[in-house]
Coordinates of C-alpha atoms in Angstrom, one line a residue:
M1 CA -15.8 14.5 -15.4
S2 CA -15.0 11.7 -17.7
T3 CA -12.2 13.8 -19.3
F4 CA -10.7 14.6 -16.0
H5 CA -10.8 11.0 -14.9
T6 CA -9.1 9.7 -18.1
T7 CA -6.4 12.4 -17.8
L8 CA -5.8 11.5 -14.0
L9 CA -5.7 7.8 -14.9
Y10 CA -3.0 8.2 -17.6
L11 CA -0.9 10.2 -15.1
H12 CA -1.6 7.8 -12.4
I13 CA -0.6 4.9 -14.6
A14 CA 2.6 6.6 -15.9
L15 CA 3.8 7.5 -12.4
G16 CA 2.9 4.1 -11.1
A17 CA 5.1 2.5 -13.9
V18 CA 8.0 4.7 -12.7
A19 CA 7.5 3.6 -9.1
L20 CA 7.5 0.0 -10.0
V21 CA 11.1 0.4 -11.2
L22 CA 12.3 3.0 -8.8
Y23 CA 11.1 1.0 -5.9
W24 CA 14.2 -1.3 -6.0
V25 CA 16.9 1.5 -6.1
P26 CA 16.8 2.1 -2.4
I27 CA 16.6 -1.6 -1.6
V28 CA 19.6 -2.6 -3.7
T29 CA 21.9 0.4 -2.8
R30 CA 23.9 0.8 0.2
K31 CA 21.7 1.9 3.3
G32 CA 22.3 5.5 4.3
S33 CA 24.2 6.3 0.9
A34 CA 23.4 9.4 -1.0
L35 CA 21.8 7.4 -3.7
H36 CA 19.7 5.4 -1.2
I37 CA 18.5 8.8 0.5
K38 CA 17.7 10.5 -2.8
A39 CA 16.0 7.6 -4.6
G40 CA 14.0 7.0 -1.4
K41 CA 12.7 10.7 -1.2
V42 CA 11.8 10.6 -5.0
F43 CA 9.9 7.3 -4.4
Y44 CA 8.2 8.8 -1.3
Y45 CA 6.8 11.8 -3.2
L46 CA 6.1 9.8 -6.2
M47 CA 4.0 7.2 -4.3
L48 CA 2.2 10.1 -2.4
T49 CA 1.0 11.3 -5.9
V50 CA 0.2 7.9 -7.2
A51 CA -1.8 6.8 -4.0
G52 CA -3.5 10.4 -3.8
S53 CA -4.6 10.2 -7.4
G54 CA -5.7 6.6 -7.0
I55 CA -8.0 7.7 -4.1
V56 CA -9.5 10.4 -6.3
L57 CA -10.0 8.1 -9.3
S58 CA -11.7 5.5 -7.0
V59 CA -14.0 8.1 -5.4
I60 CA -15.0 9.4 -8.8
G61 CA -15.6 5.9 -10.1
L62 CA -17.8 5.0 -7.0
A63 CA -19.7 8.5 -7.3
D64 CA -20.6 7.9 -11.0
P65 CA -19.7 4.5 -12.2
V66 CA -22.1 4.4 -15.1
G67 CA -20.9 7.8 -16.4
I68 CA -17.1 6.9 -16.0
Y69 CA -17.1 3.3 -17.1
T70 CA -19.7 3.3 -19.9
A71 CA -18.5 6.7 -21.6
G72 CA -18.3 6.0 -25.3
K73 CA -19.7 2.6 -25.1
Q74 CA -23.0 1.2 -26.5
M75 CA -24.3 -0.9 -23.5
T76 CA -27.7 -2.2 -22.6
S77 CA -29.2 -1.7 -19.3
E78 CA -28.7 -5.5 -18.5
Q79 CA -25.0 -5.1 -19.5
I80 CA -24.6 -2.1 -17.3
A81 CA -26.1 -3.9 -14.4
R82 CA -23.7 -6.9 -14.9
M83 CA -20.8 -4.5 -15.3
L84 CA -21.6 -2.7 -12.0
V85 CA -21.7 -6.1 -10.0
W86 CA -18.0 -6.3 -10.3
R87 CA -17.0 -2.8 -11.1
V88 CA -18.1 -1.2 -8.0
P89 CA -16.4 -3.7 -5.7
V90 CA -13.2 -3.4 -7.6
S91 CA -13.3 0.3 -7.2
Q92 CA -13.8 -0.1 -3.6
F93 CA -10.7 -2.4 -3.4
L94 CA -8.7 0.1 -5.4
L95 CA -9.7 2.8 -2.9
L96 CA -8.5 0.6 0.0
L97 CA -5.3 -0.2 -1.7
S98 CA -4.7 3.5 -2.5
L99 CA -5.3 4.4 1.1
L100 CA -3.1 1.6 2.3
T101 CA -0.2 2.9 -0.1
W102 CA -0.6 6.3 1.3
V103 CA -0.3 5.1 4.8
T104 CA 2.6 2.7 4.5
V105 CA 4.8 5.0 2.5
R106 CA 4.2 7.9 4.6
H107 CA 4.7 5.9 7.9
A108 CA 8.0 4.6 6.3
I109 CA 9.3 8.1 6.0
G110 CA 7.6 9.4 9.3
V111 CA 9.5 7.0 11.4
L112 CA 12.7 8.1 9.8
R113 CA 12.0 11.8 10.6
T114 CA 10.8 11.2 14.2
K115 CA 12.9 8.1 15.1
S116 CA 12.5 7.6 19.0
D117 CA 10.3 10.8 19.4
R118 CA 6.9 9.6 18.2
R119 CA 4.9 12.5 19.5
I120 CA 4.4 14.0 15.9
L121 CA 3.1 10.5 14.8
R122 CA 0.3 10.9 17.2
R123 CA -1.2 14.1 15.8
W124 CA -4.6 13.9 14.0
F125 CA -3.4 14.7 10.6
Y126 CA -0.9 11.8 10.7
Q127 CA -3.2 9.3 12.4
G128 CA -6.4 10.3 10.5
P129 CA -5.6 8.1 7.3
V130 CA -4.5 5.2 9.6
L131 CA -7.7 5.1 11.6
L132 CA -9.6 5.5 8.4
L133 CA -8.3 2.2 7.2
F134 CA -10.2 0.3 9.8
P135 CA -13.8 1.1 8.7
T136 CA -12.8 1.1 5.0
A137 CA -11.2 -2.3 5.3
L138 CA -14.2 -3.7 7.1
Y139 CA -16.6 -2.5 4.6
V140 CA -14.4 -3.8 1.6
A141 CA -14.3 -7.2 3.5
Y142 CA -18.1 -7.2 3.6
Q143 CA -18.3 -6.4 0.0
G144 CA -15.8 -9.2 -0.8
I145 CA -17.8 -11.6 1.2
T146 CA -21.2 -10.4 -0.4
V147 CA -20.0 -10.6 -4.0
G148 CA -17.6 -13.6 -3.5
M149 CA -14.3 -11.9 -4.4
P150 CA -11.5 -13.4 -2.2
L151 CA -9.0 -10.6 -3.2
L152 CA -11.1 -8.0 -1.4
I153 CA -11.3 -10.1 1.8
I154 CA -7.6 -10.7 1.8
F155 CA -6.5 -7.2 1.3
A156 CA -9.0 -6.0 4.0
V157 CA -7.4 -8.3 6.5
V158 CA -3.9 -7.0 5.4
S159 CA -5.2 -3.4 5.8
L160 CA -6.5 -4.1 9.3
I161 CA -3.2 -5.8 10.3
T162 CA -1.2 -3.0 8.9
A163 CA -3.4 -0.3 10.6
S164 CA -3.2 -2.1 13.9
T165 CA 0.7 -2.5 13.7
I166 CA 1.2 1.2 13.0
S167 CA -1.1 2.2 15.7
F168 CA 0.7 -0.1 18.1
Y169 CA 3.9 1.3 17.1
V170 CA 2.8 4.8 17.5
Y171 CA 1.1 4.6 20.8
K172 CA 3.2 2.0 22.6
A173 CA 4.7 3.4 25.8
E174 CA 8.2 2.2 24.9
I175 CA 9.9 1.0 22.0
Q176 CA 13.2 -0.8 21.5
P177 CA 16.3 1.2 20.4
R178 CA 16.5 1.7 16.7
A179 CA 13.1 0.0 16.3
W180 CA 12.3 2.6 13.8
I181 CA 14.7 1.0 11.4
I182 CA 12.6 -2.1 11.2
E183 CA 9.6 0.0 11.2
H184 CA 10.9 1.9 8.1
F185 CA 11.9 -1.4 6.4
S186 CA 8.5 -3.0 7.0
S187 CA 6.5 -0.1 5.7
M188 CA 8.6 0.3 2.7
V189 CA 8.0 -3.4 2.0
G190 CA 4.4 -2.7 2.5
S191 CA 4.2 0.1 0.0
G192 CA 5.9 -2.2 -2.6
I193 CA 3.3 -4.8 -1.8
A194 CA 0.6 -2.3 -2.6
V195 CA 2.0 -0.8 -5.8
Y196 CA 2.8 -4.1 -7.3
T197 CA -0.7 -5.6 -6.3
A198 CA -2.3 -2.5 -7.9
F199 CA -0.3 -3.3 -11.1
F200 CA -1.3 -6.9 -11.3
A201 CA -4.9 -6.4 -10.2
A202 CA -5.4 -3.5 -12.8
G203 CA -3.3 -3.0 -15.8
G204 CA -1.2 -6.2 -15.5
R205 CA -4.2 -8.6 -15.6
R206 CA -4.7 -7.8 -19.2
M207 CA -1.0 -8.8 -20.0
L208 CA -1.3 -12.1 -17.8
S209 CA -4.9 -13.0 -19.0
Q210 CA -3.5 -15.3 -21.7
W211 CA -1.5 -17.2 -19.4
L212 CA -3.6 -17.0 -16.3
P213 CA -7.2 -17.1 -17.3
G214 CA -10.3 -16.7 -15.1
E215 CA -9.8 -17.4 -11.3
W216 CA -6.1 -18.3 -12.0
Q217 CA -5.5 -14.3 -12.1
L218 CA -5.8 -14.5 -8.4
V219 CA -2.4 -16.0 -8.3
S220 CA -0.7 -13.0 -9.9
W221 CA -2.7 -10.6 -7.6
L222 CA -1.6 -12.5 -4.3
A223 CA 2.1 -13.0 -5.5
A224 CA 3.1 -9.5 -4.4
P225 CA 1.8 -10.0 -0.8
V226 CA 2.9 -13.4 -0.5
I227 CA 6.5 -12.6 -1.6
G228 CA 6.6 -9.3 0.2
I229 CA 5.4 -10.7 3.6
S230 CA 7.7 -13.5 3.3
A231 CA 10.7 -11.3 2.6
M232 CA 9.6 -9.1 5.6
M233 CA 9.6 -12.1 8.0
L234 CA 13.0 -13.4 6.8
L235 CA 14.9 -10.1 6.8
S236 CA 13.4 -8.6 9.9
G237 CA 15.5 -10.8 12.1
Y238 CA 18.6 -10.0 9.9
Y239 CA 18.1 -6.3 10.3
K240 CA 17.4 -6.5 14.1
R241 CA 20.7 -8.2 14.6
K242 CA 22.7 -6.0 12.1
Y243 CA 21.3 -2.8 13.6
K244 CA 21.1 -4.2 17.3
V245 CA 17.3 -3.5 17.5
Q246 CA 16.9 -5.1 20.9
P247 CA 16.0 -4.1 24.5
D248 CA 18.4 -1.9 26.5
R249 CA 19.3 -4.9 28.7
A250 CA 20.4 -7.0 25.8
L251 CA 22.5 -4.0 24.4
Q252 CA 24.3 -3.7 27.8
Q253 CA 25.2 -7.4 27.9
A254 CA 26.5 -7.4 24.2

């Protein structure tokens, strides 16, 4: 199992690194252009693979944390116990983050495919992962409070808000014309927040440890959600005006 975990981890890291760069191509290219559409599709399937492998890696790590994280290391029982105190909650956090990534990137493309017809978004295979975010986020929040890890609490709240927002969009009786454009944009930003947070919270922390030691690493972990949410709030209004995402009455008066 350790060999499989290591192999999958390297694949996960390699594809995640590509996704970090590819994420910006659909953002900077003209919306609706051939490059925008093709890059978006590649990013979509890439992120499903990254998120799916992240879920598998986290589940394996939670099922056998001692076997996975002490393989090839000489550690005493006391050292293992200390390691598990933070290793298990981190694996739970990465599981939540992977599930959040899966949900947001799939929703971003799902709203494009369905647009105003949201019936397919209400099917169990689509809503299942969204609903799973609720108990997972609540448990991770509890673990964050128990072990004193603010990052877990913050992203549990982000996950709860994301799941609630998606559910509200899917089940709302009526939506504004072209509201799917804003939903697509918001979900893509959300997937970017998840992938960059995963980078800074996992591999990137080793790179930044010399500049941001100890608790200061929390700054790098929170950079992606703070910047992403700020951009989402600032640009949502712009895209609503540009694409006339407003009630029918307002459109008639325009």
